[in-house]
PDB file of C-alpha atoms in Angstrom:
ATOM      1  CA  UNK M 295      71.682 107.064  96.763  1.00  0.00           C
ATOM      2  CA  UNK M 296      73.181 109.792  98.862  1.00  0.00           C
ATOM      3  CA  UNK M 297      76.480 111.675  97.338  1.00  0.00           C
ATOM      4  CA  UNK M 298      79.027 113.687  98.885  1.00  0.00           C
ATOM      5  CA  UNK M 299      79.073 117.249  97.689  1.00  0.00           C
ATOM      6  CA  UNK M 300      81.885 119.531  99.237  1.00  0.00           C
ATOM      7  CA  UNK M 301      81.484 118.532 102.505  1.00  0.00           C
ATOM      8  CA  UNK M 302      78.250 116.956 103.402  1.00  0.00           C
ATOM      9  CA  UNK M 303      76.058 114.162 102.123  1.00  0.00           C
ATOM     10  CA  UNK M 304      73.353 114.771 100.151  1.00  0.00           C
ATOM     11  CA  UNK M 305      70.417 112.676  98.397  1.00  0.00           C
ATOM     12  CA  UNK M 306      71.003 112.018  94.741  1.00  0.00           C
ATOM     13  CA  UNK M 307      68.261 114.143  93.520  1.00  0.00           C
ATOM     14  CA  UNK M 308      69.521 117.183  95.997  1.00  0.00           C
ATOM     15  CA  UNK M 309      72.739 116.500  94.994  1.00  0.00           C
ATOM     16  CA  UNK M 310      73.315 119.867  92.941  1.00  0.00           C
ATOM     17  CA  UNK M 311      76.296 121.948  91.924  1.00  0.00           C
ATOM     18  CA  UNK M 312      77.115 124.986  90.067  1.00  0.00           C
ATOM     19  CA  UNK M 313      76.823 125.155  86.086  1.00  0.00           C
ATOM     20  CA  UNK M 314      80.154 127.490  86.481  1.00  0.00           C
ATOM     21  CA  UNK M 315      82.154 124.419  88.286  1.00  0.00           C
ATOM     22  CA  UNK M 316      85.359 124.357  85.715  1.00  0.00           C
ATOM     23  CA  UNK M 317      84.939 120.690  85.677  1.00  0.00           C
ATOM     24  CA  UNK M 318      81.418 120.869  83.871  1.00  0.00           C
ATOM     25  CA  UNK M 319      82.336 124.259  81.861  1.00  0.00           C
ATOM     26  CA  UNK M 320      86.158 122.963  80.428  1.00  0.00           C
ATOM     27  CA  UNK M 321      86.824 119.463  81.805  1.00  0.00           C
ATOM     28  CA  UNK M 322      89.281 121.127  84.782  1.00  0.00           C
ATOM     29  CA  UNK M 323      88.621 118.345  87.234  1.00  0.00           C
ATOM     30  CA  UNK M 324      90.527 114.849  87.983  1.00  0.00           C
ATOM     31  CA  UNK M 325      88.911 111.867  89.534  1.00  0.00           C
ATOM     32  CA  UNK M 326      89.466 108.222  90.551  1.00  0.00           C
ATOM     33  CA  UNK M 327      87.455 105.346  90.392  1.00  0.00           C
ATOM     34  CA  UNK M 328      87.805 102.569  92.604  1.00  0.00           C
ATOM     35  CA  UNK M 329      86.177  99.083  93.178  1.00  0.00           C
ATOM     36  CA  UNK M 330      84.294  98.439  96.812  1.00  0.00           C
ATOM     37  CA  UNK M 331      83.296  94.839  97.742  1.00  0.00           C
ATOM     38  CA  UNK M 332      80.993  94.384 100.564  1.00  0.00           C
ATOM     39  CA  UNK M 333      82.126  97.346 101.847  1.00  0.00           C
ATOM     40  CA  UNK M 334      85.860  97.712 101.749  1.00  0.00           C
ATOM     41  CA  UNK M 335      87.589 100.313  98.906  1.00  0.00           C
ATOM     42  CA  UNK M 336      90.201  98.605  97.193  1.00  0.00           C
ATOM     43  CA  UNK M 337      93.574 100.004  96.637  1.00  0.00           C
ATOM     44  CA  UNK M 338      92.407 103.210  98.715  1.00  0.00           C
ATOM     45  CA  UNK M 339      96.296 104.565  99.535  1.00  0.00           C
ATOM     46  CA  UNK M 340      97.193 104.239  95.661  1.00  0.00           C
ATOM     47  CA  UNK M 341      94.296 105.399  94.254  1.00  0.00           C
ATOM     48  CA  UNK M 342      94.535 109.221  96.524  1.00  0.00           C
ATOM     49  CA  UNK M 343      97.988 109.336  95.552  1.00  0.00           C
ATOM     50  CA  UNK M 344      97.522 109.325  91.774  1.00  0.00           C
ATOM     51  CA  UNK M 345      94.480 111.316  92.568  1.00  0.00           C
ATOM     52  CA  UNK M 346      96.933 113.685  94.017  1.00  0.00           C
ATOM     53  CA  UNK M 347      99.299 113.674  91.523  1.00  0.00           C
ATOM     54  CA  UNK M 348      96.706 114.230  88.654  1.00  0.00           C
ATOM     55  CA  UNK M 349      95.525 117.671  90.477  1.00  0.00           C
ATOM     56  CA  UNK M 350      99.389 118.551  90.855  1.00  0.00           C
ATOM     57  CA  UNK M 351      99.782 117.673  87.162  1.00  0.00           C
ATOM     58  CA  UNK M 352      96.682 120.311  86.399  1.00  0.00           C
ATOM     59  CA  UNK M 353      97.713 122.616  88.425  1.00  0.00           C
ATOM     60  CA  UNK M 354      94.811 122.348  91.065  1.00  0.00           C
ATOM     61  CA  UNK M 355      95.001 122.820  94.643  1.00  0.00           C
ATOM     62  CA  UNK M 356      96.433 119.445  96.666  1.00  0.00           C
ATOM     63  CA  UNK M 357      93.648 117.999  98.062  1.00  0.00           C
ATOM     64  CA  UNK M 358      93.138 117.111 101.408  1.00  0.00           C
ATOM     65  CA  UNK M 359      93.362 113.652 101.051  1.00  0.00           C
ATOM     66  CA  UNK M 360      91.987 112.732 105.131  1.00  0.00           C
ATOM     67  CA  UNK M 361      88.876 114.600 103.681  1.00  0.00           C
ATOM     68  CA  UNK M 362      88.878 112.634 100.854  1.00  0.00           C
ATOM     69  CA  UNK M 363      88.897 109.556 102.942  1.00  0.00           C
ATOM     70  CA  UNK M 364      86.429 110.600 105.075  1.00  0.00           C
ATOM     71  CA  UNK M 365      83.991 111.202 102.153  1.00  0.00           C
ATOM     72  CA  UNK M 366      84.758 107.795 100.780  1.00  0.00           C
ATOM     73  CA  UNK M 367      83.754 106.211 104.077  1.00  0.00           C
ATOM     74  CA  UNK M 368      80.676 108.362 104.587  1.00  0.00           C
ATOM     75  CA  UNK M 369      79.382 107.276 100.863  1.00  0.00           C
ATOM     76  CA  UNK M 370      79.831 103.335 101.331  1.00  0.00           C
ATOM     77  CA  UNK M 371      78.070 103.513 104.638  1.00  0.00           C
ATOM     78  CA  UNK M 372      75.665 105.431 103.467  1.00  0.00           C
ATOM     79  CA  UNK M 373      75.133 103.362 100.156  1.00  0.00           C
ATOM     80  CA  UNK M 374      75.560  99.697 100.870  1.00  0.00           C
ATOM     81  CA  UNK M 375      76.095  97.506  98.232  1.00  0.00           C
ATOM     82  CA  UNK M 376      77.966  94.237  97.386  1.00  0.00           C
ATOM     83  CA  UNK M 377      79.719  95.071  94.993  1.00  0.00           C
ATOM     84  CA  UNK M 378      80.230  98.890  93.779  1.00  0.00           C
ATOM     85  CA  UNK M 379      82.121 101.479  91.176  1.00  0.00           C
ATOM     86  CA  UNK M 380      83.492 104.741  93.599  1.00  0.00           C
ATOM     87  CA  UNK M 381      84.128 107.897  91.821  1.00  0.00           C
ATOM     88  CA  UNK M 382      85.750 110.439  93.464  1.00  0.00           C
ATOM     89  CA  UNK M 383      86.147 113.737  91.279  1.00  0.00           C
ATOM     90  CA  UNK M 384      87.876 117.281  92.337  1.00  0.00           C
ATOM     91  CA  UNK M 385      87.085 120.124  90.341  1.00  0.00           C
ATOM     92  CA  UNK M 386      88.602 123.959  89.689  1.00  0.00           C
ATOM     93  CA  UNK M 387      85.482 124.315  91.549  1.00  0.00           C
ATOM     94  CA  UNK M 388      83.382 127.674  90.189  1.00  0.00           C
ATOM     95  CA  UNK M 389      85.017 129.820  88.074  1.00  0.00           C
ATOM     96  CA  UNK M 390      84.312 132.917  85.466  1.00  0.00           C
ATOM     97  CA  UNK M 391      83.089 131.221  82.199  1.00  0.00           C
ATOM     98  CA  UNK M 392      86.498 130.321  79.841  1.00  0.00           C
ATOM     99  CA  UNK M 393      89.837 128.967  81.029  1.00  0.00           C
ATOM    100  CA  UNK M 394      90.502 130.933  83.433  1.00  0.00           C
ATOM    101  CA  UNK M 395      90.087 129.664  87.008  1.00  0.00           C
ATOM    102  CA  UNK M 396      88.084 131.349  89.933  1.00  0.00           C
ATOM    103  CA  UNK M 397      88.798 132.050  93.593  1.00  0.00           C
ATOM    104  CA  UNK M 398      86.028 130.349  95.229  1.00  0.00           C
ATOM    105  CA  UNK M 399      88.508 126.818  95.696  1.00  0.00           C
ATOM    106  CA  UNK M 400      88.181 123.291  94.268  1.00  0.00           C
ATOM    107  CA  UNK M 401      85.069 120.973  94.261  1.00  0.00           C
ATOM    108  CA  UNK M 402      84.817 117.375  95.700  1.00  0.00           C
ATOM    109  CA  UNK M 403      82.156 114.942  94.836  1.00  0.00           C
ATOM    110  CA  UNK M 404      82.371 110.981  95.831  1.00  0.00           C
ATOM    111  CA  UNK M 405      79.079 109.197  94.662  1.00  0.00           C
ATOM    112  CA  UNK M 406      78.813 105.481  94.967  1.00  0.00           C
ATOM    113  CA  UNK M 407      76.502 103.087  92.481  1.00  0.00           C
ATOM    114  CA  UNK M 408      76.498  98.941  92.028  1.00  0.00           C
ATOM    115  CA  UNK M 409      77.755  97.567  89.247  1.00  0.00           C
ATOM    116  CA  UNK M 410      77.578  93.406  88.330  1.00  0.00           C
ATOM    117  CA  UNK M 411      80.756  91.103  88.437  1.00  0.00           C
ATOM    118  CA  UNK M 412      82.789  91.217  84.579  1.00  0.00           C
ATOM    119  CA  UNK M 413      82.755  88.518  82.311  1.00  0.00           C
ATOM    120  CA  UNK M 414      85.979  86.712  82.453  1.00  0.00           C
ATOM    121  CA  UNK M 415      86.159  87.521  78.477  1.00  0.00           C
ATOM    122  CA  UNK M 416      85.596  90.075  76.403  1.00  0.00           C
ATOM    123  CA  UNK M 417      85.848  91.908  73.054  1.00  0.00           C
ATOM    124  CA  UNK M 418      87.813  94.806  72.278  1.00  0.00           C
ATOM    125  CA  UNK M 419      88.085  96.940  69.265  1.00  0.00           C
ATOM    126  CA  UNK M 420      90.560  99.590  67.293  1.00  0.00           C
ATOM    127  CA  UNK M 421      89.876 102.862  66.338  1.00  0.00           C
ATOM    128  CA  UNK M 422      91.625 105.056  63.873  1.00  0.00           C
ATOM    129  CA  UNK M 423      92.316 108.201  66.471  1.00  0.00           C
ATOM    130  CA  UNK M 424      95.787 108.263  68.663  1.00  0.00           C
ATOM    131  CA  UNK M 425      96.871 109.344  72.341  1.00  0.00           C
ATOM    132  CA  UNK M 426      99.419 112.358  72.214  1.00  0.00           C
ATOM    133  CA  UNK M 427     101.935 110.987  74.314  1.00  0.00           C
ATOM    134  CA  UNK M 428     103.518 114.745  74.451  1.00  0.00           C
ATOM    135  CA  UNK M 429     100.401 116.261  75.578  1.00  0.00           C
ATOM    136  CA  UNK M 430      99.725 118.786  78.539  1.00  0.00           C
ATOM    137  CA  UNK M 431      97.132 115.849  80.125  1.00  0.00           C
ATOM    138  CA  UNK M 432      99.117 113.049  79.318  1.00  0.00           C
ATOM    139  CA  UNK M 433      99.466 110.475  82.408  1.00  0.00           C
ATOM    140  CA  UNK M 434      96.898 112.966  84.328  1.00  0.00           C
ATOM    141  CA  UNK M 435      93.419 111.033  85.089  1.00  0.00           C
ATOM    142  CA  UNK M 436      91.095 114.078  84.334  1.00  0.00           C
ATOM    143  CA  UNK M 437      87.496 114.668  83.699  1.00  0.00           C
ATOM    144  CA  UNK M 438      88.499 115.590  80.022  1.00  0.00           C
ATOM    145  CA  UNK M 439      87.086 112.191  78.908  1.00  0.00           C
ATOM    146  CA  UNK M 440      84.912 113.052  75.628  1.00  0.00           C
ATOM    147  CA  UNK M 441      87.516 111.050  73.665  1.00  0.00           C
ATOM    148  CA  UNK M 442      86.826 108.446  75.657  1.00  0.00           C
ATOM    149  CA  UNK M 443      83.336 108.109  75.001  1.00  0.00           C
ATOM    150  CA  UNK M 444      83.648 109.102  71.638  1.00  0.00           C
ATOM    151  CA  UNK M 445      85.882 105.833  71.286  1.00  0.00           C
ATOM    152  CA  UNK M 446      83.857 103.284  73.258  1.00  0.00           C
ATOM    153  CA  UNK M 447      80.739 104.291  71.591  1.00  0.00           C
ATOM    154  CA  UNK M 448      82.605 102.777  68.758  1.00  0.00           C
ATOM    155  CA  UNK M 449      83.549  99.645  70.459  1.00  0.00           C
ATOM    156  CA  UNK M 450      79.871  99.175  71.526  1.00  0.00           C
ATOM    157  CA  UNK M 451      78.831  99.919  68.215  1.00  0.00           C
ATOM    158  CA  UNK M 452      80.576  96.890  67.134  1.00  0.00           C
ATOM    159  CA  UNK M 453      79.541  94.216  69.817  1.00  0.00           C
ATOM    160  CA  UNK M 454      82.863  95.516  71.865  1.00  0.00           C
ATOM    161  CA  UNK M 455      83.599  96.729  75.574  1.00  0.00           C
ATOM    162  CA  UNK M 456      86.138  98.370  74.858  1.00  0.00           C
ATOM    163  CA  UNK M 457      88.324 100.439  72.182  1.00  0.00           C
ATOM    164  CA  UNK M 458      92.228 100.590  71.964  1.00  0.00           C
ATOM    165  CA  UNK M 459      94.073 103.211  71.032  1.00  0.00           C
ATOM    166  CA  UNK M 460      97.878 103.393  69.192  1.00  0.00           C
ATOM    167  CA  UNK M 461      99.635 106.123  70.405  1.00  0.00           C
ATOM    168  CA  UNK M 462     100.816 109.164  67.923  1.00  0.00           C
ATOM    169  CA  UNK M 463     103.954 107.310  66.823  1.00  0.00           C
ATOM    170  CA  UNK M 464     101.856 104.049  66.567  1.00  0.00           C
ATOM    171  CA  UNK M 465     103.035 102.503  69.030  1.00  0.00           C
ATOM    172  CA  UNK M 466     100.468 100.302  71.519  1.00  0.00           C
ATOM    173  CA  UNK M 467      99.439 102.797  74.303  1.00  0.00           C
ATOM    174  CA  UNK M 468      96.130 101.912  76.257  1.00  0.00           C
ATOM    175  CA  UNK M 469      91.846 101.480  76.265  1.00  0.00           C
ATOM    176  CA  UNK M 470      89.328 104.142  76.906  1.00  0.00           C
ATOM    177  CA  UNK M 471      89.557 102.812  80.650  1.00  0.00           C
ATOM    178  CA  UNK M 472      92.066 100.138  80.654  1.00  0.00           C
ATOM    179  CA  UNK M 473      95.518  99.060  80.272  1.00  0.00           C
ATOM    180  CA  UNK M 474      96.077  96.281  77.813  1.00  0.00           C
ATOM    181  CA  UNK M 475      98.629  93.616  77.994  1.00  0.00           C
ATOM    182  CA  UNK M 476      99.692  91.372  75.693  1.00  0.00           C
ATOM    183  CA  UNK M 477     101.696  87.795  75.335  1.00  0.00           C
ATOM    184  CA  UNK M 478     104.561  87.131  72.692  1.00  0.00           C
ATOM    185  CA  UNK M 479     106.500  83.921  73.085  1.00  0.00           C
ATOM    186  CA  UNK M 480     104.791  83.129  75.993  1.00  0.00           C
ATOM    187  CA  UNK M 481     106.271  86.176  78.260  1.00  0.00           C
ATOM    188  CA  UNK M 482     104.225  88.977  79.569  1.00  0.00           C
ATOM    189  CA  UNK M 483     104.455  92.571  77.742  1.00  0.00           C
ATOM    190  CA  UNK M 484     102.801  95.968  78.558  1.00  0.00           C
ATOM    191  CA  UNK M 485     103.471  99.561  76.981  1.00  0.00           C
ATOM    192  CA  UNK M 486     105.505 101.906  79.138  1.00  0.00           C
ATOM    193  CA  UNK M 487     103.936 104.701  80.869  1.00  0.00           C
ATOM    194  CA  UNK M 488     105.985 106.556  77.982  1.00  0.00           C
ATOM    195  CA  UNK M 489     103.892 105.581  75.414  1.00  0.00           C
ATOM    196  CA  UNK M 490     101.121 107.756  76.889  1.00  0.00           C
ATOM    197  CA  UNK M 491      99.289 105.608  78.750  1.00  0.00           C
ATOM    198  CA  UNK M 492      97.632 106.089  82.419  1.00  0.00           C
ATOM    199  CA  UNK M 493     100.015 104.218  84.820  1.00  0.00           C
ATOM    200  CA  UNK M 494      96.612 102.110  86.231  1.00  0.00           C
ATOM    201  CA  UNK M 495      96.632 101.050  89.801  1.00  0.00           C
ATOM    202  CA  UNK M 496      95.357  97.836  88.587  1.00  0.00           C
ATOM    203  CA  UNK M 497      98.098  97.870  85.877  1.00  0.00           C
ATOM    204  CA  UNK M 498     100.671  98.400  88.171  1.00  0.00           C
ATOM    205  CA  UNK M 499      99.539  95.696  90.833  1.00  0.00           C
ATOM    206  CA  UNK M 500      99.817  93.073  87.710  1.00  0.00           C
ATOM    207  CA  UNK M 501     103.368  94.133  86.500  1.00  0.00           C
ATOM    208  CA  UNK M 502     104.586  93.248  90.186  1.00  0.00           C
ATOM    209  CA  UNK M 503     102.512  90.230  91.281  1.00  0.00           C
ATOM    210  CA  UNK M 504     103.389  88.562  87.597  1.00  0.00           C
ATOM    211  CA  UNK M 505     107.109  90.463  86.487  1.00  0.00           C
ATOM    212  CA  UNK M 506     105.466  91.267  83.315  1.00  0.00           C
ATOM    213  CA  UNK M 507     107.624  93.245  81.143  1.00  0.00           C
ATOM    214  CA  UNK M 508     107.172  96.768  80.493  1.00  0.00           C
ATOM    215  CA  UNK M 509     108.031  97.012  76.531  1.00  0.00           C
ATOM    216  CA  UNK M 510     107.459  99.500  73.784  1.00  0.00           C
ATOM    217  CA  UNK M 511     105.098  97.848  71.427  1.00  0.00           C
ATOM    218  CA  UNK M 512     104.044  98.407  67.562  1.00  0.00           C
ATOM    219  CA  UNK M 513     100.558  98.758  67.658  1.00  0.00           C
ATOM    220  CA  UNK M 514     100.204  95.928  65.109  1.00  0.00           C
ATOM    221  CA  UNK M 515     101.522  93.357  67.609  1.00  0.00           C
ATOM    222  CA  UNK M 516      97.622  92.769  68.311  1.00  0.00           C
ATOM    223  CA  UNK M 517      97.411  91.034  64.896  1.00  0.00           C
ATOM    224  CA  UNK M 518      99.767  88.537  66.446  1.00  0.00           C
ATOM    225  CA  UNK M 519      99.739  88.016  70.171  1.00  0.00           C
ATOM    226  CA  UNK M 520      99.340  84.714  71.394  1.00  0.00           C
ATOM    227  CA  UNK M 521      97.140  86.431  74.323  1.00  0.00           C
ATOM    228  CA  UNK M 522      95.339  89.750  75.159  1.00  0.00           C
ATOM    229  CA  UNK M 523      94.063  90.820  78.388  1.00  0.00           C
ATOM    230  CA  UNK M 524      92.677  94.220  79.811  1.00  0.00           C
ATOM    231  CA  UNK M 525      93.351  95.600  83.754  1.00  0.00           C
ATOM    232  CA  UNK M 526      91.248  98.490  85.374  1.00  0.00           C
ATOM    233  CA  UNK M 527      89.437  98.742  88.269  1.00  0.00           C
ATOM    234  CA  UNK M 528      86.585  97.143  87.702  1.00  0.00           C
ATOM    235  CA  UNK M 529      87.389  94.654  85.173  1.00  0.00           C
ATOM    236  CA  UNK M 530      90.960  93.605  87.460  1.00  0.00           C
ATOM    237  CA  UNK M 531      92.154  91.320  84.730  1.00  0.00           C
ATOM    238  CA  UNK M 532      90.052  90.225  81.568  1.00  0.00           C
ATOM    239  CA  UNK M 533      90.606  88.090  79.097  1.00  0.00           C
ATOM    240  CA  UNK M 534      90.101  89.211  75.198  1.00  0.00           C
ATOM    241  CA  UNK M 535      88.893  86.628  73.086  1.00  0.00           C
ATOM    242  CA  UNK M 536      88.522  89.014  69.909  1.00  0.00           C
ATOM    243  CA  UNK M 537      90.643  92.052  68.452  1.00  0.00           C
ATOM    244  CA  UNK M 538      88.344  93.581  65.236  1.00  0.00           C
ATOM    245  CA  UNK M 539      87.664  90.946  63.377  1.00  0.00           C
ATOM    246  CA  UNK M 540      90.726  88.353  65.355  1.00  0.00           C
ATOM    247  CA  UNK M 541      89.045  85.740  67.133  1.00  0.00           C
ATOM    248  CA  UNK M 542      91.589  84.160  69.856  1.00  0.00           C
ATOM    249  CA  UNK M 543      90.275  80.857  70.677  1.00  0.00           C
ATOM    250  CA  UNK M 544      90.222  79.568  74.751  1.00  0.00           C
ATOM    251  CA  UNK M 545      90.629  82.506  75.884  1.00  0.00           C
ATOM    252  CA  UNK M 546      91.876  83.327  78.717  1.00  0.00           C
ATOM    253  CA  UNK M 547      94.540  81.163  77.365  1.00  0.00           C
ATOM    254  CA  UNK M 548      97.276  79.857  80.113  1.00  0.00           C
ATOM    255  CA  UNK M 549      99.342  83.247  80.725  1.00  0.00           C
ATOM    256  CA  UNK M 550      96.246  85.138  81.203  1.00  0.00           C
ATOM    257  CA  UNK M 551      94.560  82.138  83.509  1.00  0.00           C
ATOM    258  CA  UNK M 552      97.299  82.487  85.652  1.00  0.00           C
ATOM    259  CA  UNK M 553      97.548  86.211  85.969  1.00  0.00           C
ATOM    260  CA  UNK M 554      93.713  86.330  86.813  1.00  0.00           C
ATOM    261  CA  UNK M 555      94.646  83.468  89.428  1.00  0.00           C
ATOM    262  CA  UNK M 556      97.350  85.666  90.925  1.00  0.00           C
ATOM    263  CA  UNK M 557      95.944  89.276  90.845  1.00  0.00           C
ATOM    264  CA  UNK M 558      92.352  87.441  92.698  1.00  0.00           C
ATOM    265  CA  UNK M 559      94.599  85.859  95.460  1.00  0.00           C
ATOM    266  CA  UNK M 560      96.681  88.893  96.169  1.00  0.00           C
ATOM    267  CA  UNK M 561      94.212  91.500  96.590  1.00  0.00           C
ATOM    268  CA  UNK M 562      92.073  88.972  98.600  1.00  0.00           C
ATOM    269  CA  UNK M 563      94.883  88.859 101.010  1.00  0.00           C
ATOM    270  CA  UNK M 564      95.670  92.968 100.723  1.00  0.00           C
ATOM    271  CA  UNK M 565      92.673  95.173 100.389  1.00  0.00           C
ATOM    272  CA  UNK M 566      94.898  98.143 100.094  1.00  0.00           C
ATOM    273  CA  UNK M 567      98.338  96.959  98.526  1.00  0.00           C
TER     274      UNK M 567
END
């Protein structure tokens, strides 16, 4: 594997940087992941935007986003594979130990690793902590992820692959990595990006290529949704068959079918939407 770190490519076991970097000392990085098949970076445009927007929202420097691109590039040629999970992080860079930030400028690190096709079900789980949908990171994608695994080691504690989360006025907010969308009457519902939730590029895709409805949700409407499905990058759109202890039998049930149908036709036709 050979990684891009600030500004050249490097092999994975030379690929070294700073114990100071803010994003390893406090979290004071963003990052995007994005999905490359055979190649090709899907959703590239949308994915540097939000990328953009989360260092705006930290109060980073913009980054350049043509360097960006040309990192991305250099990593899949360098790194073939068939089908792949791209991270691209930016850092404060190195800075004095604390909050505050240095001088020296931001870091940027795009690595590249394969990762197998998703089941087209799977099972998720609850947990009893909340997103703060009035906090300073709310909406940001940053490296501040510990919640996050702290969470999904719960889900895979339980036989899940992933953990939901209600939001602090329990309302229905989001996954660890995913956006979760449910079906009521047979019409298609997803929290707003109000409730605290990450506005997902794969999210986002879904709510136009299907018209689901954006709709502020009690988190207890898992106990009685007709269907359940999860978007993200890598997963695009996946089925739940369990909630806890819920089994929902055939999933993906006929709402969910078709939404998989739709989102896999569309970005076959658009590799960058």
């Amino acid at each position: 594997m050979r990684i891009w770190v600030n500004g050249e490519l490097r092999p994975a076991d030379d690929a070294r940087l700073s114990v100071l970097d803010h994003g390893l000392t406090v979290g004071d990085g963003v990052f995007e992941t994005l999905r490359v098949s055979q190649g090709r970076p899907f959703a590239l445009t949308r994915h540097l935007d939000r990328l953009a927007r989360s260092a705006q929202g930290l109060g980073l420097p913009a980054p350049y986003l043509d360097e960006v691109r040309r990192a991305c590039a250099a990593v899949i040629e360098a790194n073939p594979v068939e089908l792949g999970r791209l991270r691209v992080t930016f850092t404060g860079g190195v800075s004095p130990l604390g909050s505050d930030r240095g001088t020296d400028g931001p870091g940027l690190f795009v690595a590249l690793g394969a990762v197998k096709r998703r089941p087209d079900t799977t099972a998720v789980v609850t947990v009893p902590w909340t997103r703060n949908e009035r906090g300073a990171l709310t909406g940001l994608k940053t490296t501040s992820y510990a919640e996050n695994v702290v969470a999904l080691a719960r889900a895979h504690e339980h036989g899940a692959s992933e953990a939901l989360f209600a939001n602090t006025a329990d309302r229905l907010c989001e996954g660890t990595g995913s956006n979760v969308f449910v079906v009521l009457d047979g019409q298609l519902h997803t929290p707003p990006v109000a409730s605290g939730c990450l506005a997902g590029i794969t999210r986002a895709l879904t709510v136009e290529w299907t018209g689901a409805q954006e709709t502020d949700l009690p988190f207890d409407v898992l106990d009685r949704a007709e269907e359940i499905f999860l978007t993200s990058t890598l997963r695009d759109v996946q089925a739940v068959h369990r909630v806890d202890g819920r089994e929902l039998p055939g999933a993906p049930g006929p709402v969910t079918a078709k939404a998989m149908r739709v989102f896999a036709e569309r970005a076959a036709d658009d590799i960058d939407p």
